Short mmCIF file of C-alpha atoms and ligand atoms in Angstrom, two decimals:
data_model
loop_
_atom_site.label_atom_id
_atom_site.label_comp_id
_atom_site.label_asym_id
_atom_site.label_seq_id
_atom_site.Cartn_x
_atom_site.Cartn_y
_atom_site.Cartn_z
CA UNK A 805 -181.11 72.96 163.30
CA UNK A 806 -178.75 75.55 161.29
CA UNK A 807 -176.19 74.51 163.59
CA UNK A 808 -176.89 70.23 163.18
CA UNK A 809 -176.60 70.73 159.50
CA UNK A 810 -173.35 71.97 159.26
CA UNK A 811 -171.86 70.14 161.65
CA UNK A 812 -173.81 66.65 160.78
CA UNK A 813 -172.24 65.45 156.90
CA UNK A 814 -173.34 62.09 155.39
CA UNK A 815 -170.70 59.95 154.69
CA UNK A 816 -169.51 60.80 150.88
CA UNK A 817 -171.87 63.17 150.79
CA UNK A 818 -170.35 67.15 150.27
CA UNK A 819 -171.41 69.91 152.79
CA UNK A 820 -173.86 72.15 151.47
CA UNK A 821 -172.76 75.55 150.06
CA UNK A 822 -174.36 78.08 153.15
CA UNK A 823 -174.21 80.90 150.44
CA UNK A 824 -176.92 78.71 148.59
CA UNK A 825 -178.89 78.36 151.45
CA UNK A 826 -178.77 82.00 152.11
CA UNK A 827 -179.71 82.56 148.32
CA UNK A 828 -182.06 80.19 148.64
CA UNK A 829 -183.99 81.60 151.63
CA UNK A 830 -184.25 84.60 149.78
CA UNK A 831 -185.63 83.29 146.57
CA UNK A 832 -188.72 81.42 148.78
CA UNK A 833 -189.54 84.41 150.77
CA UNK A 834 -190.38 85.50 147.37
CA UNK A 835 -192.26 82.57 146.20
CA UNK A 836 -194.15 82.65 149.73
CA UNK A 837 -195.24 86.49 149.27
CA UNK A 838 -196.42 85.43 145.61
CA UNK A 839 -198.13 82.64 146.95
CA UNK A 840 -199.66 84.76 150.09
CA UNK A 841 -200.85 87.50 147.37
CA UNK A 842 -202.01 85.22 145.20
CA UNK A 843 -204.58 84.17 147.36
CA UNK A 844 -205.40 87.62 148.60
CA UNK A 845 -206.10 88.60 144.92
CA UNK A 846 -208.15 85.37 143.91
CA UNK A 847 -208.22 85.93 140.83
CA UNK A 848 -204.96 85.45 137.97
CA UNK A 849 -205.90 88.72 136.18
CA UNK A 850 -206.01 90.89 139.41
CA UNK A 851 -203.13 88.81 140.88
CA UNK A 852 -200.67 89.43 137.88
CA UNK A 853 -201.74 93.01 137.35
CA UNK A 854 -200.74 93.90 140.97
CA UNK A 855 -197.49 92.14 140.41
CA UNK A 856 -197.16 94.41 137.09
CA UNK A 857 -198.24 97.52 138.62
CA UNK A 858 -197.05 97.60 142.30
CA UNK A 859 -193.69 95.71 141.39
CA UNK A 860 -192.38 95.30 137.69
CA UNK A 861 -193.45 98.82 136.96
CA UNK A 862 -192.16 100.56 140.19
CA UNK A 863 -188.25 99.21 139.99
CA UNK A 864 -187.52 102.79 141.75
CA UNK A 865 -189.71 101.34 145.12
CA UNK A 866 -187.56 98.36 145.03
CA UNK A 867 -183.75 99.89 144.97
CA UNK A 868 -185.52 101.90 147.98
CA UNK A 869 -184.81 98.37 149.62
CA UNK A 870 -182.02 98.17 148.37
CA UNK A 871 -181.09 99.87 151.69
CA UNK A 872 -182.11 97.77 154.50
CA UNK A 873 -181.42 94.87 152.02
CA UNK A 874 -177.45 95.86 151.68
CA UNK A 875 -177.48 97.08 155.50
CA UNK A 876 -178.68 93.01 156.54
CA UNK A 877 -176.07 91.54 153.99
CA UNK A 878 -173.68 94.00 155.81
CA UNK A 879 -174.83 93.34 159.38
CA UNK A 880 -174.68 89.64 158.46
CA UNK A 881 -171.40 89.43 157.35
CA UNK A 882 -169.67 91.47 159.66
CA UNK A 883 -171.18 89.28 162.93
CA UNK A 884 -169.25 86.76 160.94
CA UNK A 885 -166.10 89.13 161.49
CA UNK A 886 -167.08 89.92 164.81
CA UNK A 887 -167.66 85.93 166.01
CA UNK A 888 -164.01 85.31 164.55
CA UNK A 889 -162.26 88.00 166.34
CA UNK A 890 -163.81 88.12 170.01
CA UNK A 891 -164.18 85.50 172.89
CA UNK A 892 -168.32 84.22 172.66
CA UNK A 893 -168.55 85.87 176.00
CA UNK A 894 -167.65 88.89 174.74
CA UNK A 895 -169.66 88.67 171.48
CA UNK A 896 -172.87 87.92 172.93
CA UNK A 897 -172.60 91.38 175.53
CA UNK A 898 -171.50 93.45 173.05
CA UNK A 899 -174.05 92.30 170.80
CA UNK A 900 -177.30 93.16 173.28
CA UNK A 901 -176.58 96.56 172.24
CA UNK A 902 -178.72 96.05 169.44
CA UNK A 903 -181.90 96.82 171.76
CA UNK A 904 -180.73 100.21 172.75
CA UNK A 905 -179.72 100.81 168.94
CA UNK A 906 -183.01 100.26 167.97
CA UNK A 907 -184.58 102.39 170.33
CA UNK A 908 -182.23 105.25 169.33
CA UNK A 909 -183.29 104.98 165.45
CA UNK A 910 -187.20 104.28 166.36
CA UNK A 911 -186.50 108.12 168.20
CA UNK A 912 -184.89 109.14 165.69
CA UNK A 913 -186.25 107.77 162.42
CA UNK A 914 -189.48 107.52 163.76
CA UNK A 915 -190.27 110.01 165.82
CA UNK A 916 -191.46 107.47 168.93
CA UNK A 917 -190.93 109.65 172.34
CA UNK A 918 -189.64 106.52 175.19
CA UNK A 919 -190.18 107.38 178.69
CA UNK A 920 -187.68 107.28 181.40
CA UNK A 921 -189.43 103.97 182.46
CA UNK A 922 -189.22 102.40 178.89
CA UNK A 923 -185.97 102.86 178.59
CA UNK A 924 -184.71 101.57 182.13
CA UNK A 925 -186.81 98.85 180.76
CA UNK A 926 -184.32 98.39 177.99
CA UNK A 927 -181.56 98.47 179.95
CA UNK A 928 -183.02 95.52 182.20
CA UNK A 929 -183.81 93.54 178.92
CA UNK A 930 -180.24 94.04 177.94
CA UNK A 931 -178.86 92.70 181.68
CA UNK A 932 -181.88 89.90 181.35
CA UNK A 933 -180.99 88.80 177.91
CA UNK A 934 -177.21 88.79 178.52
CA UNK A 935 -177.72 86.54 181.65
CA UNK A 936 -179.79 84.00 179.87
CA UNK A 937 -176.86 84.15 177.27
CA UNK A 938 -174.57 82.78 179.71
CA UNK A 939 -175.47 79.71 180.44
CA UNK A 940 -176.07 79.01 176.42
CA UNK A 941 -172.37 80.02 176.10
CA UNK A 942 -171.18 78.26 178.59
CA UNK A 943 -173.08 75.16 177.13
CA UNK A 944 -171.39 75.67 173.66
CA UNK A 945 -168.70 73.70 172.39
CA UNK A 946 -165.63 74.97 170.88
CA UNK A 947 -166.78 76.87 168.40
CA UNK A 948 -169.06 80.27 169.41
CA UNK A 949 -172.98 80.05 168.78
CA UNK A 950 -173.87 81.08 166.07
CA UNK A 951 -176.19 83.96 166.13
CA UNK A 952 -179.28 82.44 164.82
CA UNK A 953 -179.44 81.13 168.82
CA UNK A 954 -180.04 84.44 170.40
CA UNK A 955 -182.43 85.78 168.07
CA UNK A 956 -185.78 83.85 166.87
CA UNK A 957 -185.34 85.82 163.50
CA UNK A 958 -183.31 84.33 161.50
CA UNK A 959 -179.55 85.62 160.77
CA UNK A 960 -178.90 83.52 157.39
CA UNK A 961 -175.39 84.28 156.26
CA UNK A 962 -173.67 85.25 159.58
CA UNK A 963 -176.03 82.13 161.38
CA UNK A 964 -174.37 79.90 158.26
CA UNK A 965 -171.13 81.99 157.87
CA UNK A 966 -170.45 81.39 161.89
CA UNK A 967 -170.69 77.42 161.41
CA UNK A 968 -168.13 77.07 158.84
CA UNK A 969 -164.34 76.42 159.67
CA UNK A 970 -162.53 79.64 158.96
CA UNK A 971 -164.14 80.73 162.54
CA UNK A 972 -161.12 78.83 164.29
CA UNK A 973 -159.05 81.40 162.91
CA UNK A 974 -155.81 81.38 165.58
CA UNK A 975 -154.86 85.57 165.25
CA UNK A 976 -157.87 87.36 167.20
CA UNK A 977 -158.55 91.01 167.01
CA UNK A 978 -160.61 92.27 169.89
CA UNK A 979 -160.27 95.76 168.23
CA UNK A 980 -161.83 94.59 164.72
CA UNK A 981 -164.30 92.49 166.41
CA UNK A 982 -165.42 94.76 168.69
CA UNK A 983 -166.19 97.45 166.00
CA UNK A 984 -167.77 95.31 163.75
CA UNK A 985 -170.00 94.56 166.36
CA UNK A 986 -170.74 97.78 167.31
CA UNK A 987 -171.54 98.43 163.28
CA UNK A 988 -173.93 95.50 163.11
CA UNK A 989 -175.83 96.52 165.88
CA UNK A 990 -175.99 100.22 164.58
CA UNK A 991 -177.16 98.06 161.40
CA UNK A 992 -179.51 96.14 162.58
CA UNK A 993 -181.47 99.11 164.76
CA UNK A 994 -180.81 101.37 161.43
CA UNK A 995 -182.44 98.65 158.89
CA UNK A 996 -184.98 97.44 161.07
CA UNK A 997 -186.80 101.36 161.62
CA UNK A 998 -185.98 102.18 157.92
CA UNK A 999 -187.81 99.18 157.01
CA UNK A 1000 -190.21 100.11 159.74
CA UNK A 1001 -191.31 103.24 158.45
CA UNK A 1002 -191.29 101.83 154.67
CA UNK A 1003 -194.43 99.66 155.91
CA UNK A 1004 -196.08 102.11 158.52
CA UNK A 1005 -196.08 105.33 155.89
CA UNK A 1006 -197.00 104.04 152.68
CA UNK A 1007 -199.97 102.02 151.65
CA UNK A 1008 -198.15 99.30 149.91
CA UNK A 1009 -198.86 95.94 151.61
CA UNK A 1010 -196.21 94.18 153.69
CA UNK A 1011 -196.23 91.21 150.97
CA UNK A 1012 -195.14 93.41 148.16
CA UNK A 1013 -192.85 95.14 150.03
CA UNK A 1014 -191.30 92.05 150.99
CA UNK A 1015 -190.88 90.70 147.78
CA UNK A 1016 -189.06 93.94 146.91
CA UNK A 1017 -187.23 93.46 149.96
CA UNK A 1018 -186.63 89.86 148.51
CA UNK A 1019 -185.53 90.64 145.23
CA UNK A 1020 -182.58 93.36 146.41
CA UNK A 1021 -181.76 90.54 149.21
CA UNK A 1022 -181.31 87.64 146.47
CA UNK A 1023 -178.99 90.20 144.55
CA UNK A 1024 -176.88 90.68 147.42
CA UNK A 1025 -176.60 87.08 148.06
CA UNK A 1026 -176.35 85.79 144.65
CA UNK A 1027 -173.21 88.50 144.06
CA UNK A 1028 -171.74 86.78 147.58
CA UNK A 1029 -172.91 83.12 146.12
CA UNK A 1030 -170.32 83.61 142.93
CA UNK A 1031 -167.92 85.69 144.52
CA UNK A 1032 -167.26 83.29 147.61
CA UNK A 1033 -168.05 79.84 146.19
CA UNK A 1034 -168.01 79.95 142.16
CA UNK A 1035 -165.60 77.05 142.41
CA UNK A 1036 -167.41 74.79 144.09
CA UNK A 1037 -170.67 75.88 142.46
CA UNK A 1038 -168.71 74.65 139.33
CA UNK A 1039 -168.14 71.35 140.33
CA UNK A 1040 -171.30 70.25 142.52
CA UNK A 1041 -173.27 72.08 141.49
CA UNK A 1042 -175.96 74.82 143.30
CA UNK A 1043 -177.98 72.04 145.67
CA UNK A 1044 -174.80 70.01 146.23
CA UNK A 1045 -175.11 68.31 149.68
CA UNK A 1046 -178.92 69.36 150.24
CA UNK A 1047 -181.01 66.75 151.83
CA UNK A 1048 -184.34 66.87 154.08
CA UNK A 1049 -183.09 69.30 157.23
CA UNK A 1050 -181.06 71.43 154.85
CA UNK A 1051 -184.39 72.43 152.92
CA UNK A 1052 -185.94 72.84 156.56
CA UNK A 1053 -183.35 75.07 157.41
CA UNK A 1054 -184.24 77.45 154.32
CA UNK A 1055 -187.64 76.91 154.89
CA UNK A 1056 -187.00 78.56 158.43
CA UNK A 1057 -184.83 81.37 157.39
CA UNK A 1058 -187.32 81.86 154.99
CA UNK A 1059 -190.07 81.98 157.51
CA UNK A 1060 -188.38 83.77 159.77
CA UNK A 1061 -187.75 86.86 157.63
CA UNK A 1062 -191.29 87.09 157.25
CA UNK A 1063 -191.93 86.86 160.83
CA UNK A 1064 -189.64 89.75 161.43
CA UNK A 1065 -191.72 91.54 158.73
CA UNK A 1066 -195.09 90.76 160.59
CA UNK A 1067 -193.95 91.85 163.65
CA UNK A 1068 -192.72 95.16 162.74
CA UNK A 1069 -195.56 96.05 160.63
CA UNK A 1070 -198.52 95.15 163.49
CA UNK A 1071 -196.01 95.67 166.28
CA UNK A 1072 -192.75 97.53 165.91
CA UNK A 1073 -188.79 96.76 166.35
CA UNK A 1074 -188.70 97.45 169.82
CA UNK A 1075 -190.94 94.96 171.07
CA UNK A 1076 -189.36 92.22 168.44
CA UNK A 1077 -186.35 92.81 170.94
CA UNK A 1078 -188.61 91.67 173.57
CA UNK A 1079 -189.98 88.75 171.55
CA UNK A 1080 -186.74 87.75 170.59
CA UNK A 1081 -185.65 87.64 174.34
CA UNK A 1082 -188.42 86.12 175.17
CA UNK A 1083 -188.59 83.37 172.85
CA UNK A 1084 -184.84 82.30 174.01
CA UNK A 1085 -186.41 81.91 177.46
CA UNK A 1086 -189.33 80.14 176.01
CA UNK A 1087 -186.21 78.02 174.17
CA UNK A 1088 -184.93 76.94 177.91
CA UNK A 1089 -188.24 76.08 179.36
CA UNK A 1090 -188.66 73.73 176.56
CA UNK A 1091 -185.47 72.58 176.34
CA UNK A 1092 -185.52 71.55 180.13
CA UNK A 1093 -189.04 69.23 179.17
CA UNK A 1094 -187.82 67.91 176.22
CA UNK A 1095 -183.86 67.88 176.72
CA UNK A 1096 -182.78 67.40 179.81
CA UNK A 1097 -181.37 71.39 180.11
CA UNK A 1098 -180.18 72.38 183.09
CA UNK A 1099 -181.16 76.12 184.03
CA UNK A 1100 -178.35 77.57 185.67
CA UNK A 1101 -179.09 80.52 188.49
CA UNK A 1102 -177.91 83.16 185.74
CA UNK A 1103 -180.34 81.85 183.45
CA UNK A 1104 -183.00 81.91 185.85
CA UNK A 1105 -182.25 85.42 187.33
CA UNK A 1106 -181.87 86.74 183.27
CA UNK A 1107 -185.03 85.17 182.79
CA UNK A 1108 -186.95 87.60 185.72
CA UNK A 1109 -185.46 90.27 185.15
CA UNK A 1110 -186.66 89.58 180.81
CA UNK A 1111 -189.95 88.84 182.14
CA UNK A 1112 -189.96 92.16 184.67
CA UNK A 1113 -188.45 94.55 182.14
CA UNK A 1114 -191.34 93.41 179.21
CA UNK A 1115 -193.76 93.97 182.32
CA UNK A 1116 -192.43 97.47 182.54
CA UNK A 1117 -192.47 98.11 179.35
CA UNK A 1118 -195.70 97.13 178.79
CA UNK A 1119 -197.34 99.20 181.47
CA UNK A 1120 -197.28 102.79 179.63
CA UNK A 1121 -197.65 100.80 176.02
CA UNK A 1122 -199.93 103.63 174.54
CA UNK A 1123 -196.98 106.64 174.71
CA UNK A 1124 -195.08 104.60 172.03
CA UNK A 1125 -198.10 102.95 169.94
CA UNK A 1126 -197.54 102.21 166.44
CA UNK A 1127 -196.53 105.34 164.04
CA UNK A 1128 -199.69 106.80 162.38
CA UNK A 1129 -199.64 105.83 158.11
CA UNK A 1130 -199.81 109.35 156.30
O1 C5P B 2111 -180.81 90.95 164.21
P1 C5P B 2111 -181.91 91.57 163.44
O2 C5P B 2111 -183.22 91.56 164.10
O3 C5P B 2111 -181.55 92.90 162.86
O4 C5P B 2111 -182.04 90.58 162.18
C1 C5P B 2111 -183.11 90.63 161.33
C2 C5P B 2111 -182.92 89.55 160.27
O5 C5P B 2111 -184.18 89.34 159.62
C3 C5P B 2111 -181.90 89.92 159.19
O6 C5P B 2111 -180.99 88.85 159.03
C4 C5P B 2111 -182.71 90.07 157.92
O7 C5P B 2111 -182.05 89.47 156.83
C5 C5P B 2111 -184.03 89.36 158.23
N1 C5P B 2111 -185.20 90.05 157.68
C6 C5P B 2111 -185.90 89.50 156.63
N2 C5P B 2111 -187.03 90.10 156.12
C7 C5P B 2111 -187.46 91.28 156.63
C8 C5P B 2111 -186.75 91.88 157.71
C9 C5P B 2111 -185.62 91.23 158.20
O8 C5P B 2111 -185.51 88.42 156.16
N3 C5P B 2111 -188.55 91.85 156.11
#
């Protein structure tokens, strides 16, 4: 759908800014988590004293997000760098190194022990996942996908960034693009644990720690907003070229973030990697029902060997449960 909209423009109608959308994705995971708390707290009083005592009067527990917050505005942008300067192909192997990233800093960061068998599991989800890649690339047009199709959480300013038209830049740089790839993945696995820990060893709930997270995000994106696109913000305005699938496609960035929170907080980064892959499989089989897709045999081989690696995985789960909450 993030792809449709920038590609699909009424007639005398402007594009729609993506840094808005980004901005805007940001500014209703915040409303959600207000909403979601809200309820929680049933009452105003209680509801606006937790608001005054867990955020307004803790500013130091939100710049601790400022952290992950600035490593996903990083992350973001540079897959933007990294989709302009290397062949899809390339992209889309290089950037399955995110799994074994992840599994480094949930060793490191947080203390997990992985088996030998877990992590020939990873491996095999890495193979999997980049075989089921193939045939998506190979059913792209001209420009790469963006990377909001390989991951069910959303990627908002590289998954916008990657639509626009500077990506058919002529001058490639394999070197640039490889190393910001190689960044964003070290991103990614870094951000995702740090946050990870954030939820697992404190007992603030996910909802305010997501706002937090929210609040450093919609800094970050509001400095890119006016720094890339003060101009046109100028002249149409902030919700210039907005219409019903545009607000859908916040709506999902905005859900997706959240998703990404609930999984790491009642499962853990790890086995979001296996969601993730997952889900893109889950993409094909519906897909094939609904439009006509063609599996190819790397698709279908990438597919087992997901499905066998997640089994493997999942057969010693207990050694790498959920870090304990001080
Ligand atoms: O590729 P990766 O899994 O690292 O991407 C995670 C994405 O989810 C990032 O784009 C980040 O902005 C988003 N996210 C979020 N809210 C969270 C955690 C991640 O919006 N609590």
């Amino acid at each position: 759908m993030m792809r449709y909209s920038r590609i699909v423009q009424k007639a005398g109608q402007p594009m729609y800014l993506a840094s808005t959308a980004v901005f805007l994705a940001e500014v209703l995971k915040i409303v959600a988590c207000l909403v979601v708390m809200r309820h929680q707290q049933r009452t105003w009083p209680r509801f606006t004293s937790m608001v005054r005592n867990e955020i307004l009067n803790k500013p130091q527990e939100t710049l601790k997000m400022l952290i992950p917050s600035g490593l996903y505005a990083l992350q973001n942008n540079l897959l933007y760098v990294a989709l302009s300067n290397l062949e899809a192909a390339t992209f889309q192997v290089t950037y399955q190194m995110k799994i074994l990233s992840t599994a480094i800093f949930s060793v490191v960061l947080l203390g997990r022990s992985l088996t030998r068998g877990k992590w020939l599991a990873l491996v095999l989800l890495m193979i999997g996942v980049t075989m089921v890649q193939s045939q998506s690339m190979s059913n792209s047009t001209p420009a790469p996908p963006p990377p909001a199709v390989d991951q069910a959480a959303p990627v908002p300013v590289a998954a916008a960034a990657a639509a626009d038209p500077p990506l058919a830049i002529a001058v490639q740089s394999p070197l640039i693009g490889l190393l910001a790839v190689i960044t964003s993945c070290i991103s990614s696995g870094f951000a995702g644990c740090y946050f990870e820990k954030i939820l697992k060893t404190s007992e603030t709930s996910m909802w305010v720690r997501n706002i937090q997270l929210g609040i450093s995000g919609a800094f970050f994106s509001l400095v890119g907003m006016l720094a890339y696109d003060m101009q046109a913000l100028r002249a149409g305005g902030l919700l210039q070229g907005y219409d019903w699938l545009t607000w859908i496609v916040v709506a999902n960035q905005a859900l997706g973030g959240l998703l990404v929170a609930i999984v790491v907080k009642y499962a853990d980064n790890i086995l979001k990697g296996f969601a993730t892959s997952l889900s893109i499989i889950v993409s094909g089989v519906i897909s094939f029902y609904l439009f006509n897709f063609q599996p190819t045999s790397p698709f279908v081989f990438g597919a087992i060997i997901v499905m066998v690696s997640s089994y493997l995985y999942g057969l010693d789960f207990k050694q790498a449960g959920p870090i304990k909450p001080h």
